[in-house]
Coordinates of C-alpha atoms in Angstrom, one line a residue:
M57 CA -95.8 -29.5 -12.1
K58 CA -96.5 -33.1 -11.5
P59 CA -94.6 -35.9 -13.3
L60 CA -96.4 -37.8 -16.0
L61 CA -97.6 -41.3 -15.6
L62 CA -97.7 -42.8 -19.0
I63 CA -100.0 -45.8 -19.1
D64 CA -100.0 -48.6 -21.7
I65 CA -103.2 -50.8 -21.8
D66 CA -102.3 -54.1 -23.3
G67 CA -100.0 -55.8 -20.8
P68 CA -100.3 -53.5 -17.7
L69 CA -104.0 -53.1 -17.5
N70 CA -105.1 -55.9 -19.9
P71 CA -102.8 -58.9 -19.1
Y72 CA -103.7 -60.3 -22.6
A73 CA -101.2 -63.2 -22.3
A74 CA -103.4 -64.6 -19.5
L75 CA -106.2 -65.2 -22.0
A76 CA -104.4 -68.4 -22.9
R77 CA -105.4 -69.7 -19.5
S78 CA -108.8 -71.3 -18.9
T79 CA -109.9 -68.7 -16.4
P80 CA -109.0 -65.0 -16.0
P81 CA -106.6 -63.9 -13.2
E82 CA -108.3 -63.2 -9.9
G83 CA -110.0 -59.8 -9.9
Y84 CA -110.2 -59.5 -13.7
R85 CA -113.3 -59.6 -15.9
I86 CA -113.4 -60.2 -19.6
H87 CA -114.8 -57.2 -21.6
P88 CA -115.7 -57.8 -25.3
M89 CA -114.6 -54.7 -27.2
R90 CA -114.6 -53.5 -30.8
P91 CA -112.1 -50.6 -31.1
T92 CA -111.4 -49.1 -34.5
G93 CA -109.2 -51.4 -36.6
W94 CA -110.4 -54.6 -34.9
K95 CA -111.5 -56.6 -38.0
D96 CA -111.9 -60.0 -36.5
G97 CA -115.5 -61.4 -36.5
V98 CA -115.6 -61.8 -32.7
A99 CA -115.1 -59.0 -30.3
L100 CA -111.7 -58.4 -28.8
P101 CA -111.5 -60.0 -25.3
V102 CA -110.0 -57.5 -22.9
L103 CA -109.1 -58.4 -19.3
L104 CA -109.6 -55.5 -16.8
S105 CA -109.5 -55.2 -13.1
P106 CA -111.8 -52.5 -11.6
G107 CA -109.2 -52.2 -8.8
H108 CA -106.7 -50.7 -11.2
G109 CA -108.9 -47.7 -11.8
E110 CA -109.0 -47.0 -8.0
E111 CA -105.2 -47.5 -7.8
L112 CA -104.6 -45.1 -10.8
L113 CA -107.0 -42.5 -9.3
A114 CA -105.1 -42.7 -6.0
L115 CA -101.9 -41.8 -8.0
A116 CA -103.6 -38.8 -9.7
D117 CA -102.6 -36.5 -6.8
R118 CA -99.0 -37.3 -7.6
Y119 CA -99.1 -37.7 -11.4
E120 CA -100.7 -36.4 -14.5
L121 CA -102.2 -39.6 -15.9
V122 CA -101.7 -40.0 -19.7
W123 CA -102.6 -42.9 -22.0
A124 CA -99.5 -44.2 -23.8
T125 CA -101.2 -46.9 -25.8
T126 CA -102.0 -47.8 -29.3
W127 CA -105.7 -47.4 -28.3
K128 CA -104.9 -43.6 -28.3
D129 CA -108.2 -41.7 -27.6
E130 CA -110.3 -44.8 -27.8
A131 CA -108.8 -45.7 -24.4
N132 CA -111.2 -43.0 -23.1
E133 CA -114.2 -44.8 -24.8
W134 CA -113.4 -48.5 -24.2
V135 CA -111.2 -48.8 -21.2
G136 CA -111.3 -45.7 -19.0
P137 CA -115.0 -45.9 -18.2
R138 CA -114.8 -49.6 -17.2
L139 CA -112.1 -48.6 -14.7
G140 CA -113.9 -45.5 -13.4
L141 CA -111.3 -43.2 -14.9
P142 CA -112.1 -39.7 -16.3
P143 CA -111.1 -39.0 -19.9
L144 CA -107.3 -38.7 -20.0
P145 CA -104.9 -37.1 -22.5
F146 CA -103.1 -39.5 -24.8
I147 CA -100.0 -39.7 -26.9
D148 CA -101.0 -39.4 -30.5
W149 CA -98.3 -41.6 -32.0
P150 CA -97.1 -40.2 -35.4
A151 CA -96.4 -43.8 -36.5
M152 CA -97.0 -47.2 -34.8
H153 CA -95.4 -50.6 -34.7
G154 CA -92.2 -49.6 -36.7
A155 CA -88.8 -51.2 -36.2
T156 CA -86.0 -49.1 -34.9
A157 CA -82.4 -49.3 -36.0
D158 CA -81.0 -49.5 -32.4
G159 CA -83.5 -52.1 -31.1
T160 CA -85.4 -49.8 -28.8
Y161 CA -89.2 -50.2 -28.6
W162 CA -91.0 -48.1 -31.2
K163 CA -92.8 -46.0 -28.5
T164 CA -89.6 -44.9 -26.7
R165 CA -88.6 -41.9 -28.8
Y166 CA -92.2 -40.7 -28.9
V167 CA -92.5 -41.0 -25.1
V168 CA -89.3 -38.9 -24.7
D169 CA -90.7 -36.3 -27.1
Y170 CA -94.0 -36.2 -25.4
A171 CA -92.5 -35.8 -22.0
D172 CA -90.4 -32.9 -23.3
G173 CA -88.1 -32.8 -20.3
R174 CA -90.8 -33.4 -17.7
P175 CA -90.2 -36.2 -15.2
F176 CA -92.2 -39.3 -16.1
A177 CA -93.0 -42.9 -15.1
W178 CA -94.0 -45.3 -17.9
V179 CA -95.6 -48.7 -17.5
D180 CA -95.5 -51.0 -20.5
D181 CA -95.0 -54.7 -21.2
E182 CA -92.4 -54.1 -24.0
I183 CA -89.8 -51.9 -22.2
S184 CA -86.3 -53.3 -22.2
G185 CA -82.9 -52.2 -21.0
L186 CA -82.3 -50.6 -24.4
D187 CA -85.2 -48.3 -23.8
T188 CA -84.0 -47.4 -20.3
D189 CA -80.6 -46.6 -21.8
Y190 CA -82.1 -44.5 -24.5
V191 CA -84.2 -42.5 -22.0
A192 CA -81.2 -42.0 -19.8
A193 CA -79.2 -40.6 -22.8
H194 CA -82.0 -38.5 -24.3
H195 CA -84.2 -37.3 -21.5
P196 CA -83.0 -34.6 -19.2
G197 CA -85.6 -35.2 -16.5
R198 CA -86.1 -38.1 -14.0
A199 CA -87.7 -41.2 -15.5
L200 CA -89.0 -44.5 -14.2
L201 CA -89.5 -47.2 -16.8
R202 CA -91.4 -50.1 -15.4
R203 CA -91.8 -53.3 -17.5
I204 CA -95.0 -55.1 -16.6
D205 CA -95.5 -58.8 -17.2
P206 CA -98.4 -59.3 -19.7
W207 CA -99.4 -62.5 -18.0
V208 CA -100.2 -60.8 -14.7
G209 CA -100.6 -57.0 -15.4
L210 CA -100.0 -54.3 -12.8
L211 CA -99.5 -55.6 -9.3
R212 CA -99.5 -54.0 -5.8
E213 CA -95.7 -53.7 -5.9
D214 CA -96.0 -51.7 -9.2
F215 CA -98.4 -49.2 -7.7
D216 CA -96.2 -48.9 -4.6
A217 CA -93.1 -48.3 -6.7
L218 CA -94.9 -45.6 -8.7
A219 CA -96.2 -43.9 -5.5
G220 CA -92.7 -44.1 -4.0
W221 CA -91.0 -42.7 -7.0
A222 CA -93.3 -39.7 -7.3
A223 CA -93.0 -38.9 -3.5

């Protein structure tokens, strides 16, 4: 059984912090979107690089790709098609954006539960050392937690690290 590759959107695929700049990062295009819950009058600007879809598809022979994003199934409607990805399974978070008593990211426990002992790699912009420690203490399988800078998104070295870890 292949390890899971758990993919967050905002940060890794959508370097949202870069929207503060006057031009998008090289290779990215702005896509106006209106996912459920987006109540603002203007569409949500989402930065995406078509090259990320190709990179993720190249990893699909080593990983089972899974959305690990607050977009949940809407990732398959709004983001996946723009990257050339097929519909992917997603983590259906029981609760979102809550605080944790130990300072871990709210997704971390759910990620461990979802993996259910399977090896996994997880890319997210909010992973910290506390999350790495939590996974090491509560997950019996191998795990790679890779924090992605929300100003730049996934880079070549991230894809290389993911490929190398799964080899």
